[in-house]
mmCIF file of C-alpha atoms in Angstrom:
data_model
loop_
_atom_site.group_PDB
_atom_site.id
_atom_site.type_symbol
_atom_site.label_atom_id
_atom_site.label_comp_id
_atom_site.label_asym_id
_atom_site.label_seq_id
_atom_site.Cartn_x
_atom_site.Cartn_y
_atom_site.Cartn_z
ATOM 1 C CA MET A 289 -4.135 13.466 -9.813
ATOM 2 C CA SER A 290 -3.766 16.425 -7.517
ATOM 3 C CA TYR A 291 -4.174 15.980 -3.868
ATOM 4 C CA ASP A 292 -7.809 17.178 -2.612
ATOM 5 C CA SER A 293 -6.884 20.106 -0.420
ATOM 6 C CA GLY A 294 -11.079 20.184 -0.140
ATOM 7 C CA ASN A 295 -10.434 16.618 1.678
ATOM 8 C CA SER A 296 -8.190 18.500 4.277
ATOM 9 C CA HIS A 297 -11.160 19.211 7.297
ATOM 10 C CA MET A 298 -9.798 18.340 10.771
ATOM 11 C CA ASP A 299 -12.040 18.101 13.652
ATOM 12 C CA GLU A 300 -10.484 21.089 16.330
ATOM 13 C CA ASN A 301 -12.068 19.304 19.263
ATOM 14 C CA HIS A 302 -9.117 16.814 18.813
ATOM 15 C CA ARG A 303 -6.613 19.746 18.219
ATOM 16 C CA THR A 304 -5.704 20.034 21.683
ATOM 17 C CA GLY A 305 -1.893 21.178 21.377
ATOM 18 C CA GLU A 306 -0.890 18.795 24.263
ATOM 19 C CA PRO A 307 1.591 16.027 23.671
ATOM 20 C CA PRO A 308 1.075 12.388 24.006
ATOM 21 C CA GLY A 309 0.380 11.671 27.639
ATOM 22 C CA GLY A 310 -0.920 15.460 28.448
ATOM 23 C CA ALA A 311 -4.329 16.863 28.494
ATOM 24 C CA ALA A 312 -5.192 15.486 25.478
ATOM 25 C CA GLY A 313 -5.245 12.001 27.023
ATOM 26 C CA GLY A 314 -8.813 12.479 28.086
ATOM 27 C CA GLN A 315 -11.995 11.888 26.664
ATOM 28 C CA PRO A 316 -12.692 14.337 24.030
ATOM 29 C CA ASP A 317 -16.228 14.571 23.162
ATOM 30 C CA GLY A 318 -16.583 11.132 24.269
ATOM 31 C CA HIS A 319 -14.927 9.139 21.216
ATOM 32 C CA LEU A 320 -11.384 8.330 22.869
ATOM 33 C CA HIS A 321 -11.299 6.139 25.566
ATOM 34 C CA GLY A 322 -9.044 4.453 28.521
ATOM 35 C CA ALA A 323 -9.904 1.652 30.526
ATOM 36 C CA ARG A 324 -13.550 0.132 29.749
ATOM 37 C CA SER A 325 -16.316 0.729 32.350
ATOM 38 C CA PRO A 326 -19.302 -1.790 32.962
ATOM 39 C CA GLU A 327 -21.063 1.132 32.120
ATOM 40 C CA ASP A 328 -19.986 1.486 29.093
ATOM 41 C CA SER A 329 -22.164 0.433 26.049
ATOM 42 C CA VAL A 330 -20.768 1.594 23.175
ATOM 43 C CA PRO A 331 -20.049 -1.139 20.547
ATOM 44 C CA ALA A 332 -16.225 -1.838 20.291
ATOM 45 C CA TYR A 333 -16.009 -0.848 16.640
ATOM 46 C CA ARG A 334 -17.169 2.997 17.387
ATOM 47 C CA THR A 335 -14.668 3.239 20.073
ATOM 48 C CA VAL A 336 -10.762 4.667 19.716
ATOM 49 C CA ARG A 337 -9.283 3.446 22.967
ATOM 50 C CA VAL A 338 -6.113 4.847 23.711
ATOM 51 C CA ALA A 339 -3.505 3.199 26.650
ATOM 52 C CA ALA A 340 -0.055 3.914 27.982
ATOM 53 C CA LEU A 341 2.902 2.703 25.796
ATOM 54 C CA ASP A 342 5.632 0.362 27.670
ATOM 55 C CA ASP A 343 7.298 0.040 24.447
ATOM 56 C CA PRO A 344 10.127 2.731 24.525
ATOM 57 C CA LEU A 345 10.660 2.690 20.469
ATOM 58 C CA VAL A 346 6.641 2.702 20.264
ATOM 59 C CA ALA A 347 6.114 5.535 22.389
ATOM 60 C CA MET A 348 9.036 7.478 20.485
ATOM 61 C CA ALA A 349 6.732 6.894 17.347
ATOM 62 C CA ASP A 350 3.921 8.519 18.936
ATOM 63 C CA ALA A 351 5.438 11.655 20.050
ATOM 64 C CA GLU A 352 7.026 11.988 16.912
ATOM 65 C CA ALA A 353 3.505 11.688 15.304
ATOM 66 C CA TRP A 354 2.295 14.233 17.520
ATOM 67 C CA THR A 355 5.261 16.640 16.569
ATOM 68 C CA ALA A 356 4.122 15.804 12.847
ATOM 69 C CA ARG A 357 0.380 16.952 13.480
ATOM 70 C CA GLU A 358 1.884 20.720 14.022
ATOM 71 C CA ARG A 359 4.153 20.564 11.351
ATOM 72 C CA TYR A 360 1.716 18.938 9.002
ATOM 73 C CA PRO A 361 -1.005 20.091 10.271
ATOM 74 C CA GLN A 362 -3.499 19.347 6.588
ATOM 75 C CA LEU A 363 -5.051 15.765 6.573
ATOM 76 C CA LEU A 364 -5.316 15.334 1.949
ATOM 77 C CA SER A 365 -6.407 12.408 0.257
ATOM 78 C CA ALA A 366 -3.735 10.531 -1.327
ATOM 79 C CA GLY A 367 -5.645 9.285 -4.293
ATOM 80 C CA ALA A 368 -7.485 6.263 -4.882
ATOM 81 C CA PRO A 369 -8.461 3.833 -2.299
ATOM 82 C CA SER A 370 -6.139 0.574 -2.121
ATOM 83 C CA PHE A 371 -7.708 -3.203 -1.836
ATOM 84 C CA GLY A 372 -6.661 -6.509 -0.081
ATOM 85 C CA VAL A 373 -7.933 -9.386 1.549
ATOM 86 C CA LEU A 374 -8.233 -10.054 5.337
ATOM 87 C CA ARG A 375 -9.734 -13.420 7.099
ATOM 88 C CA GLU A 376 -11.971 -13.358 10.071
ATOM 89 C CA ARG A 377 -10.130 -14.545 13.218
ATOM 90 C CA GLU A 378 -11.875 -16.911 15.591
ATOM 91 C CA GLN A 379 -10.208 -15.099 18.632
ATOM 92 C CA GLY A 380 -11.279 -11.825 17.255
ATOM 93 C CA GLY A 381 -10.037 -9.548 14.640
ATOM 94 C CA TRP A 382 -9.480 -9.613 10.809
ATOM 95 C CA GLU A 383 -5.915 -10.864 9.814
ATOM 96 C CA LEU A 384 -4.457 -9.110 6.559
ATOM 97 C CA LEU A 385 -3.174 -11.966 3.995
ATOM 98 C CA ASP A 386 -1.509 -9.209 1.771
ATOM 99 C CA SER A 387 -0.221 -5.977 1.522
ATOM 100 C CA CYS A 388 -3.139 -4.756 0.715
ATOM 101 C CA SER A 389 -2.156 -2.483 -2.316
ATOM 102 C CA GLY A 390 -4.216 -3.938 -5.040
ATOM 103 C CA GLN A 391 -5.564 -0.438 -7.219
ATOM 104 C CA THR A 392 -8.291 -2.290 -8.133
ATOM 105 C CA PRO A 393 -11.149 -4.609 -5.891
ATOM 106 C CA GLN A 394 -10.548 -7.115 -8.666
ATOM 107 C CA ASP A 395 -6.936 -7.066 -7.840
ATOM 108 C CA ALA A 396 -7.681 -8.053 -4.288
ATOM 109 C CA ARG A 397 -10.282 -10.726 -5.890
ATOM 110 C CA ASP A 398 -7.099 -12.019 -7.645
ATOM 111 C CA SER A 399 -5.169 -12.201 -4.691
ATOM 112 C CA MET A 400 -7.852 -13.973 -2.787
ATOM 113 C CA GLY A 401 -8.033 -16.767 -5.198
ATOM 114 C CA SER A 402 -4.484 -17.165 -5.073
ATOM 115 C CA GLN A 403 -4.849 -17.860 -1.153
ATOM 116 C CA PHE A 404 -7.277 -20.348 -2.114
ATOM 117 C CA ARG A 405 -4.796 -22.086 -4.223
ATOM 118 C CA ARG A 406 -2.167 -21.878 -1.800
ATOM 119 C CA ARG A 407 -4.573 -23.641 0.942
ATOM 120 C CA ALA A 408 -5.537 -26.324 -1.568
ATOM 121 C CA GLN A 409 -1.991 -26.949 -1.817
ATOM 122 C CA GLU A 410 -1.226 -26.935 2.013
ATOM 123 C CA ALA A 411 -4.433 -29.048 2.294
ATOM 124 C CA GLU A 412 -3.410 -31.799 -0.701
ATOM 125 C CA GLU A 413 0.671 -32.295 1.181
ATOM 126 C CA ALA A 414 -1.245 -32.815 4.323
ATOM 127 C CA GLY A 415 -3.697 -35.569 2.955
ATOM 128 C CA ASP A 416 -6.548 -33.956 3.895
ATOM 129 C CA GLN A 417 -8.738 -34.384 0.098
ATOM 130 C CA ASP A 418 -12.024 -32.666 1.213
ATOM 131 C CA GLY A 419 -9.919 -29.593 2.173
ATOM 132 C CA TYR A 420 -8.313 -29.591 -0.925
ATOM 133 C CA ASP A 421 -11.726 -29.718 -2.811
ATOM 134 C CA ALA A 422 -13.029 -26.872 -0.952
ATOM 135 C CA CYS A 423 -10.357 -24.640 -1.577
ATOM 136 C CA MET A 424 -10.221 -25.621 -5.315
ATOM 137 C CA ARG A 425 -13.788 -25.103 -5.955
ATOM 138 C CA ALA A 426 -13.381 -21.376 -3.930
ATOM 139 C CA ALA A 427 -10.394 -20.674 -6.304
ATOM 140 C CA GLU A 428 -12.358 -21.576 -9.408
ATOM 141 C CA ARG A 429 -15.221 -19.700 -8.428
ATOM 142 C CA MET A 430 -12.663 -16.322 -8.131
ATOM 143 C CA GLU A 431 -12.154 -17.251 -11.781
ATOM 144 C CA TRP A 432 -15.231 -16.441 -13.142
ATOM 145 C CA GLU A 433 -17.232 -14.592 -10.275
ATOM 146 C CA LYS A 434 -16.738 -10.933 -9.115
ATOM 147 C CA LEU A 435 -17.172 -11.877 -5.343
ATOM 148 C CA ASP A 436 -16.230 -9.636 -2.349
ATOM 149 C CA GLU A 437 -16.599 -12.307 0.403
ATOM 150 C CA LEU A 438 -16.733 -16.003 0.343
ATOM 151 C CA THR A 439 -16.736 -18.432 3.233
ATOM 152 C CA VAL A 440 -13.955 -21.585 3.095
ATOM 153 C CA LEU A 441 -13.719 -24.309 5.838
ATOM 154 C CA GLY A 442 -15.622 -22.411 8.115
ATOM 155 C CA GLU A 443 -13.730 -19.297 7.744
ATOM 156 C CA ARG A 444 -14.935 -15.793 6.167
ATOM 157 C CA TYR A 445 -12.513 -14.197 3.743
ATOM 158 C CA ARG A 446 -13.476 -10.544 2.510
ATOM 159 C CA VAL A 447 -12.226 -8.299 0.156
ATOM 160 C CA VAL A 448 -11.046 -5.166 2.042
ATOM 161 C CA ARG A 449 -10.947 -1.078 1.052
ATOM 162 C CA ALA A 450 -8.275 1.065 2.618
ATOM 163 C CA GLU A 451 -8.301 4.752 2.221
ATOM 164 C CA ALA A 452 -4.971 6.672 1.607
ATOM 165 C CA PHE A 453 -4.160 10.025 3.452
ATOM 166 C CA ILE A 454 -0.814 11.788 3.821
ATOM 167 C CA ARG A 455 -0.076 15.138 6.015
ATOM 168 C CA SER A 456 1.079 18.466 4.569
ATOM 169 C CA GLY A 457 1.815 22.006 5.718
ATOM 170 C CA PRO A 458 4.099 24.881 4.412
ATOM 171 C CA GLU A 459 7.046 22.782 3.681
ATOM 172 C CA GLY A 460 4.759 20.315 1.398
ATOM 173 C CA PRO A 461 3.354 16.534 2.106
ATOM 174 C CA GLU A 462 5.251 14.898 4.725
ATOM 175 C CA PRO A 463 8.456 12.466 4.228
ATOM 176 C CA PRO A 464 9.361 9.315 5.888
ATOM 177 C CA ARG A 465 9.361 10.005 9.797
ATOM 178 C CA ILE A 466 12.607 8.788 11.835
ATOM 179 C CA SER A 467 10.675 5.696 13.581
ATOM 180 C CA ASP A 468 9.634 4.392 10.074
ATOM 181 C CA PRO A 469 11.519 1.071 9.776
ATOM 182 C CA ASP A 470 13.850 1.345 6.333
ATOM 183 C CA LEU A 471 16.427 -0.703 4.842
ATOM 184 C CA PRO A 472 19.457 1.397 4.016
ATOM 185 C CA LYS A 473 20.636 -0.198 0.604
ATOM 186 C CA PRO A 474 19.708 1.434 -2.638
ATOM 187 C CA GLY A 475 18.102 -1.761 -5.130
ATOM 188 C CA ARG A 476 16.943 -3.600 -1.870
ATOM 189 C CA GLY A 477 14.148 -1.821 -0.589
ATOM 190 C CA HIS A 478 11.530 -4.244 -1.241
ATOM 191 C CA GLY A 479 13.372 -6.794 0.500
ATOM 192 C CA ARG A 480 12.099 -6.163 3.936
ATOM 193 C CA PRO A 481 9.037 -8.461 4.905
ATOM 194 C CA CYS A 482 5.887 -6.713 4.126
ATOM 195 C CA PRO A 483 4.794 -4.913 7.488
ATOM 196 C CA THR A 484 0.657 -5.635 7.022
ATOM 197 C CA THR A 485 0.668 -9.329 5.806
ATOM 198 C CA GLY A 486 -0.373 -10.566 8.762
ATOM 199 C CA PHE A 487 -1.571 -7.557 10.405
ATOM 200 C CA VAL A 488 -4.480 -7.805 12.554
ATOM 201 C CA LEU A 489 -7.179 -5.741 12.111
ATOM 202 C CA ASP A 490 -9.656 -5.116 15.554
ATOM 203 C CA PRO A 491 -10.924 -1.653 16.219
ATOM 204 C CA ALA A 492 -11.103 -2.493 19.954
ATOM 205 C CA ARG A 493 -7.055 -2.956 20.126
ATOM 206 C CA PRO A 494 -5.696 0.218 22.204
ATOM 207 C CA THR A 495 -3.266 2.265 20.775
ATOM 208 C CA GLY A 496 -1.282 5.337 21.639
ATOM 209 C CA MET A 497 -2.641 8.727 21.684
ATOM 210 C CA SER A 498 -1.259 10.182 19.017
ATOM 211 C CA GLU A 499 -2.790 7.021 16.871
ATOM 212 C CA GLY A 500 -5.944 7.479 18.656
ATOM 213 C CA VAL A 501 -6.358 11.376 17.446
ATOM 214 C CA LEU A 502 -5.312 10.636 13.688
ATOM 215 C CA LYS A 503 -7.578 7.599 13.654
ATOM 216 C CA VAL A 504 -10.834 10.197 15.066
ATOM 217 C CA ASP A 505 -9.568 13.192 12.714
ATOM 218 C CA LEU A 506 -9.763 10.412 9.554
ATOM 219 C CA LEU A 507 -12.895 8.923 10.415
ATOM 220 C CA SER A 508 -14.350 12.413 10.148
ATOM 221 C CA LEU A 509 -13.216 13.198 6.598
ATOM 222 C CA VAL A 510 -16.230 12.949 3.717
ATOM 223 C CA ARG A 511 -15.510 13.933 0.190
ATOM 224 C CA PRO A 512 -16.418 17.615 -0.135
ATOM 225 C CA ALA A 513 -19.377 18.316 -2.247
ATOM 226 C CA GLY A 514 -18.422 19.466 -5.782
ATOM 227 C CA ALA A 515 -15.143 17.574 -5.903
ATOM 228 C CA GLY A 516 -15.288 14.890 -8.264
ATOM 229 C CA PRO A 517 -18.422 12.352 -8.957
ATOM 230 C CA ARG A 518 -21.574 12.886 -7.004
ATOM 231 C CA ALA A 519 -21.685 9.221 -6.098
ATOM 232 C CA ILE A 520 -18.419 9.200 -4.976
ATOM 233 C CA ARG A 521 -18.942 12.220 -2.337
ATOM 234 C CA GLU A 522 -22.486 10.088 -1.305
ATOM 235 C CA ASP A 523 -20.083 6.805 -0.772
ATOM 236 C CA SER A 524 -17.958 8.775 1.369
ATOM 237 C CA VAL A 525 -21.118 10.441 3.836
ATOM 238 C CA ARG A 526 -22.887 6.502 3.623
ATOM 239 C CA ALA A 527 -19.760 5.381 4.589
ATOM 240 C CA THR A 528 -19.320 7.287 8.239
ATOM 241 C CA ARG A 529 -22.827 5.992 9.093
ATOM 242 C CA THR A 530 -22.331 2.401 8.023
ATOM 243 C CA HIS A 531 -18.606 2.156 9.404
ATOM 244 C CA PRO A 532 -18.032 4.621 11.903
ATOM 245 C CA GLY A 533 -15.429 2.774 13.289
ATOM 246 C CA GLY A 534 -11.852 2.580 11.850
ATOM 247 C CA VAL A 535 -8.532 0.922 11.965
ATOM 248 C CA LEU A 536 -5.096 2.654 11.001
ATOM 249 C CA LEU A 537 -3.023 0.040 8.752
ATOM 250 C CA PRO A 538 0.954 0.271 8.917
ATOM 251 C CA ALA A 539 2.277 3.537 6.940
ATOM 252 C CA THR A 540 3.279 2.992 3.732
ATOM 253 C CA PHE A 541 5.490 5.501 1.172
ATOM 254 C CA MET A 542 5.315 7.277 -2.097
ATOM 255 C CA THR A 543 6.591 9.131 -4.434
ATOM 256 C CA ALA A 544 5.133 12.734 -5.155
ATOM 257 C CA GLU A 545 6.248 15.465 -7.800
ATOM 258 C CA GLN A 546 5.659 19.423 -7.203
ATOM 259 C CA VAL A 547 3.868 20.451 -10.404
ATOM 260 C CA LYS A 548 3.290 24.226 -10.492
ATOM 261 C CA GLY A 549 3.396 24.773 -7.104
ATOM 262 C CA ARG A 550 1.233 21.797 -6.243
ATOM 263 C CA TRP A 551 2.149 18.190 -5.159
ATOM 264 C CA ARG A 552 0.551 15.601 -6.908
ATOM 265 C CA PRO A 553 1.194 11.460 -6.507
ATOM 266 C CA ASP A 554 3.783 10.124 -8.852
ATOM 267 C CA SER A 555 3.486 6.306 -7.846
ATOM 268 C CA HIS A 556 0.795 4.017 -6.273
ATOM 269 C CA THR A 557 0.638 4.299 -2.392
ATOM 270 C CA GLY A 558 2.083 0.761 -1.815
ATOM 271 C CA ALA A 559 5.657 0.889 -1.293
ATOM 272 C CA ALA A 560 6.549 -0.903 2.721
ATOM 273 C CA THR A 561 9.281 1.108 3.186
ATOM 274 C CA PRO A 562 11.228 4.793 2.436
ATOM 275 C CA GLN A 563 13.456 2.952 0.476
ATOM 276 C CA HIS A 564 11.281 0.877 -1.690
ATOM 277 C CA ALA A 565 9.650 4.287 -2.604
ATOM 278 C CA ARG A 566 12.984 5.706 -3.043
ATOM 279 C CA ASP A 567 13.874 2.699 -5.603
ATOM 280 C CA SER A 568 10.973 2.854 -7.324
ATOM 281 C CA LEU A 569 11.969 6.860 -7.988
ATOM 282 C CA THR A 570 15.397 5.773 -9.373
ATOM 283 C CA PHE A 571 13.456 3.107 -11.653
ATOM 284 C CA THR A 572 11.312 5.667 -12.525
ATOM 285 C CA LEU A 573 14.255 8.349 -13.420
ATOM 286 C CA ARG A 574 16.727 5.533 -15.216
ATOM 287 C CA VAL A 575 13.531 4.179 -17.377
ATOM 288 C CA MET A 576 9.887 5.128 -17.525
ATOM 289 C CA ILE A 577 11.026 9.017 -18.033
ATOM 290 C CA PRO A 578 13.504 8.198 -20.680
ATOM 291 C CA TRP A 579 11.056 6.028 -22.312
ATOM 292 C CA GLU A 580 8.222 8.412 -22.215
ATOM 293 C CA GLU A 581 9.820 11.226 -22.944
ATOM 294 C CA GLU A 582 11.754 9.409 -25.702
ATOM 295 C CA LEU A 583 15.010 10.621 -24.428
ATOM 296 C CA ASP A 584 18.322 10.366 -26.192
ATOM 297 C CA ALA A 585 21.709 9.425 -24.658
ATOM 298 C CA GLU A 586 22.085 13.284 -23.393
ATOM 299 C CA GLY A 587 18.717 13.793 -22.568
ATOM 300 C CA ARG A 588 19.059 10.581 -20.175
ATOM 301 C CA ALA A 589 22.439 11.541 -18.563
ATOM 302 C CA PRO A 590 20.750 14.114 -16.224
ATOM 303 C CA TYR A 591 18.461 11.731 -15.046
ATOM 304 C CA ASN A 592 21.041 8.819 -14.691
ATOM 305 C CA ALA A 593 23.332 10.842 -12.944
ATOM 306 C CA ALA A 594 20.441 12.104 -10.294
ATOM 307 C CA ALA A 595 19.570 8.287 -9.683
ATOM 308 C CA ASP A 596 23.381 7.325 -9.321
ATOM 309 C CA ARG A 597 23.714 10.402 -6.507
ATOM 310 C CA PHE A 598 20.277 9.177 -4.724
ATOM 311 C CA ASP A 599 21.578 5.959 -4.319
ATOM 312 C CA ALA A 600 24.622 7.132 -3.010
ATOM 313 C CA VAL A 601 23.104 9.332 -0.272
ATOM 314 C CA PRO A 602 19.760 8.273 0.300
ATOM 315 C CA SER A 603 17.010 11.626 1.056
ATOM 316 C CA ASP A 604 13.630 12.126 1.112
ATOM 317 C CA ASP A 605 13.962 14.869 -1.626
ATOM 318 C CA LEU A 606 15.614 14.975 -5.286
ATOM 319 C CA GLU A 607 15.845 17.829 -7.914
ATOM 320 C CA VAL A 608 16.949 17.027 -11.410
ATOM 321 C CA ALA A 609 16.126 19.199 -14.958
ATOM 322 C CA GLY A 610 14.090 21.271 -12.968
ATOM 323 C CA ARG A 611 11.864 18.701 -11.304
ATOM 324 C CA HIS A 612 11.245 17.959 -7.457
ATOM 325 C CA PHE A 613 10.520 14.795 -6.338
ATOM 326 C CA ARG A 614 9.841 14.005 -2.461
ATOM 327 C CA ILE A 615 9.302 10.182 -0.855
ATOM 328 C CA VAL A 616 6.029 10.604 1.186
ATOM 329 C CA ARG A 617 4.825 9.046 4.312
ATOM 330 C CA VAL A 618 1.163 7.736 3.750
ATOM 331 C CA GLU A 619 -1.135 6.678 6.174
ATOM 332 C CA ARG A 620 -4.116 4.060 5.559
ATOM 333 C CA LEU A 621 -7.388 3.929 7.374
ATOM 334 C CA VAL A 622 -9.950 0.757 7.044
ATOM 335 C CA ARG A 623 -13.269 1.811 8.049
ATOM 336 C CA PHE A 624 -15.533 -0.743 10.307
ATOM 337 C CA GLY A 625 -19.191 -1.528 11.310
ATOM 338 C CA PRO A 626 -21.193 -4.139 12.873
ATOM 339 C CA ASP A 627 -19.920 -6.671 10.478
ATOM 340 C CA GLY A 628 -16.369 -5.640 10.224
ATOM 341 C CA PRO A 629 -14.355 -4.263 7.612
ATOM 342 C CA GLU A 630 -15.562 -2.185 4.876
ATOM 343 C CA GLY A 631 -15.284 -3.836 1.429
ATOM 344 C CA PRO A 632 -15.547 -2.137 -1.901
ATOM 345 C CA ARG A 633 -17.759 0.644 -2.865
ATOM 346 C CA PRO A 634 -20.353 1.212 -5.770
ATOM 347 C CA SER A 635 -18.109 4.351 -7.044
ATOM 348 C CA ASP A 636 -14.777 2.706 -6.817
ATOM 349 C CA PRO A 637 -13.676 1.928 -10.430
ATOM 350 C CA ASP A 638 -14.065 -1.791 -11.009
ATOM 351 C CA PRO A 639 -13.207 -1.917 -14.835
ATOM 352 C CA GLN A 640 -11.084 -5.647 -14.635
ATOM 353 C CA GLN A 641 -13.213 -8.964 -15.298
ATOM 354 C CA PRO A 642 -12.291 -12.083 -13.647
ATOM 355 C CA VAL A 643 -8.933 -13.968 -15.373
ATOM 356 C CA MET A 644 -11.207 -16.657 -16.989
ATOM 357 C CA VAL A 645 -14.459 -14.017 -18.239
ATOM 358 C CA GLN A 646 -11.655 -12.032 -19.859
ATOM 359 C CA ASP A 647 -10.390 -14.734 -21.452
ATOM 360 C CA ARG A 648 -13.483 -15.986 -22.773
ATOM 361 C CA GLN A 649 -14.045 -12.609 -24.109
ATOM 362 C CA LEU A 650 -10.822 -12.288 -25.909
ATOM 363 C CA ARG A 651 -11.140 -15.743 -27.313
ATOM 364 C CA ALA A 652 -15.210 -14.436 -28.628
ATOM 365 C CA GLN A 653 -13.128 -11.604 -30.635
ATOM 366 C CA GLY A 654 -10.736 -13.310 -31.489
ATOM 367 C CA LEU A 655 -7.717 -11.845 -29.877
ATOM 368 C CA VAL A 656 -6.573 -15.274 -28.464
ATOM 369 C CA SER A 657 -6.615 -18.979 -29.618
ATOM 370 C CA ASP A 658 -5.371 -22.203 -28.508
ATOM 371 C CA ASP A 659 -3.132 -22.102 -31.480
ATOM 372 C CA GLU A 660 -1.531 -18.621 -31.049
ATOM 373 C CA ASP A 661 -0.882 -19.401 -27.027
ATOM 374 C CA ASP A 662 2.550 -20.023 -27.840
ATOM 375 C CA ALA A 663 3.388 -17.736 -30.379
ATOM 376 C CA PRO A 664 6.079 -15.494 -29.632
ATOM 377 C CA VAL A 665 4.659 -11.844 -28.941
ATOM 378 C CA VAL A 666 6.038 -9.606 -31.028
ATOM 379 C CA LEU A 667 6.749 -5.675 -29.642
ATOM 380 C CA ASP A 668 5.864 -2.580 -31.744
ATOM 381 C CA GLU A 669 9.024 -0.033 -31.318
ATOM 382 C CA HIS A 670 7.856 2.307 -28.821
ATOM 383 C CA THR A 671 7.008 -0.407 -26.326
ATOM 384 C CA GLN A 672 10.799 -2.599 -27.815
ATOM 385 C CA ARG A 673 12.346 0.402 -26.170
ATOM 386 C CA LEU A 674 11.079 0.204 -23.109
ATOM 387 C CA ALA A 675 11.773 -3.781 -22.626
ATOM 388 C CA ASP A 676 15.327 -2.218 -23.760
ATOM 389 C CA LEU A 677 15.354 0.111 -20.945
ATOM 390 C CA PHE A 678 14.343 -2.100 -18.415
ATOM 391 C CA HIS A 679 16.681 -5.062 -19.419
ATOM 392 C CA GLU A 680 19.470 -2.588 -19.387
ATOM 393 C CA GLU A 681 18.343 -1.547 -15.666
ATOM 394 C CA GLU A 682 18.305 -5.030 -14.861
ATOM 395 C CA ALA A 683 21.495 -5.747 -16.277
ATOM 396 C CA ARG A 684 22.755 -2.608 -14.120
ATOM 397 C CA LEU A 685 21.696 -4.107 -10.819
ATOM 398 C CA ARG A 686 22.776 -7.562 -11.753
ATOM 399 C CA VAL A 687 26.418 -6.456 -11.700
ATOM 400 C CA LEU A 688 25.883 -4.257 -8.352
ATOM 401 C CA ARG A 689 24.643 -7.575 -6.535
ATOM 402 C CA ASP A 690 27.292 -9.617 -7.904
ATOM 403 C CA ARG A 691 29.987 -7.222 -6.485
ATOM 404 C CA GLU A 692 28.202 -6.894 -3.404
ATOM 405 C CA GLN A 693 28.133 -10.838 -3.316
ATOM 406 C CA GLU A 694 31.919 -10.780 -4.068
ATOM 407 C CA ARG A 695 32.668 -8.164 -1.136
ATOM 408 C CA THR A 696 30.794 -10.317 1.258
ATOM 409 C CA GLU A 697 33.134 -13.512 0.231
ATOM 410 C CA GLU A 698 36.101 -11.485 0.726
ATOM 411 C CA ARG A 699 35.265 -10.050 4.280
ATOM 412 C CA GLY A 700 34.277 -13.815 5.203
ATOM 413 C CA SER A 701 37.456 -14.952 3.609
ATOM 414 C CA ALA A 702 39.579 -12.346 5.931
ATOM 415 C CA ARG A 703 37.488 -13.682 8.844
ATOM 416 C CA GLY A 704 38.693 -17.582 7.684
ATOM 417 C CA GLU A 705 35.353 -18.336 6.618
ATOM 418 C CA PRO A 706 34.691 -20.854 3.919
ATOM 419 C CA ARG A 707 33.462 -19.595 0.611
ATOM 420 C CA PRO A 708 29.929 -21.120 -0.080
ATOM 421 C CA ASP A 709 29.687 -23.780 -3.205
ATOM 422 C CA PRO A 710 28.154 -22.740 -6.102
ATOM 423 C CA ALA A 711 26.850 -25.988 -6.869
ATOM 424 C CA GLY A 712 25.105 -26.084 -3.942
#
């Protein structure tokens, strides 16, 4: 899927050219607000509040974001939306309970069911039988029903929809910024705690100038006529009326590939750090491309060599075998209305059924039976090759981790620190 260039509209009223803290700190068309006055009767979810940034690191990130507006002026769709689970907070706002990286609404519903089972376990450990029963009932309902909202123990849970965008310019899509948190070690990109888990979505919270203007820009975007099915455009236009406010989630990252002069997403948008996206790209080079293209050892060699170089000197662009890949920064927006954040739209693909419904359907078709539950899975030749490549990559990473552990222990011994006991 290529980026939707028709979705690149920006409201020129909000492109003043002034840096954060300059003339743009006013109130263009009444949507950007500073301190709230008694006369301000606009609902909180419809405002974008801008405040001075006291934290130097946050202020630097806001200034870098303003520079990105000039270098990458287009706002483009980054493909399909993602879905996650929110819990409404008594003190205001909604808390994200996962990474909001589900590719379908059912992914988020399954995550919600897992949240209820976790809460049930906590209630059981605390001796709260009523709480355990309530959470287990909710978890079991999620296994049978397509529920996008449920109230459990007085708290409201909801499946939330996040739309993904990227900035682009003459140089192509925007790569990660200097201010984006990252982890430097290849193979460990997934180790940083997910920045969205525990993130509070509250449209009334103030933001920096750059984030405020970006939010206004994204809220004005709608699917252009003729760009895809009519139902998707109608839902896009409807959302500007039903959910006119919004909150930006922490940025995520993805891989894109340049194909015939156009950049297309080459992975899901849910990598929490640039290094996580780089690790996904090296996995693609070492495993997925050789499998999909049925490459022999000679054909795999340039991809393995490129992955090794990418691990040795991490960067945001990689060229191999005539192909150009880039690590791309992704902005995600959750729309808000009077009743809170937007859930799945009718036009969002939702092909999966809850897990127990799937199980019942497979049993009815004779594809699953109790007698076969423990039977070994026999892979065809093509799938077995994927498994072999995957296990080869696992073994490579295991060797690297063992070597790193040995070096750490040697440095500790040199400082006189005791070696850890393998037996615990």
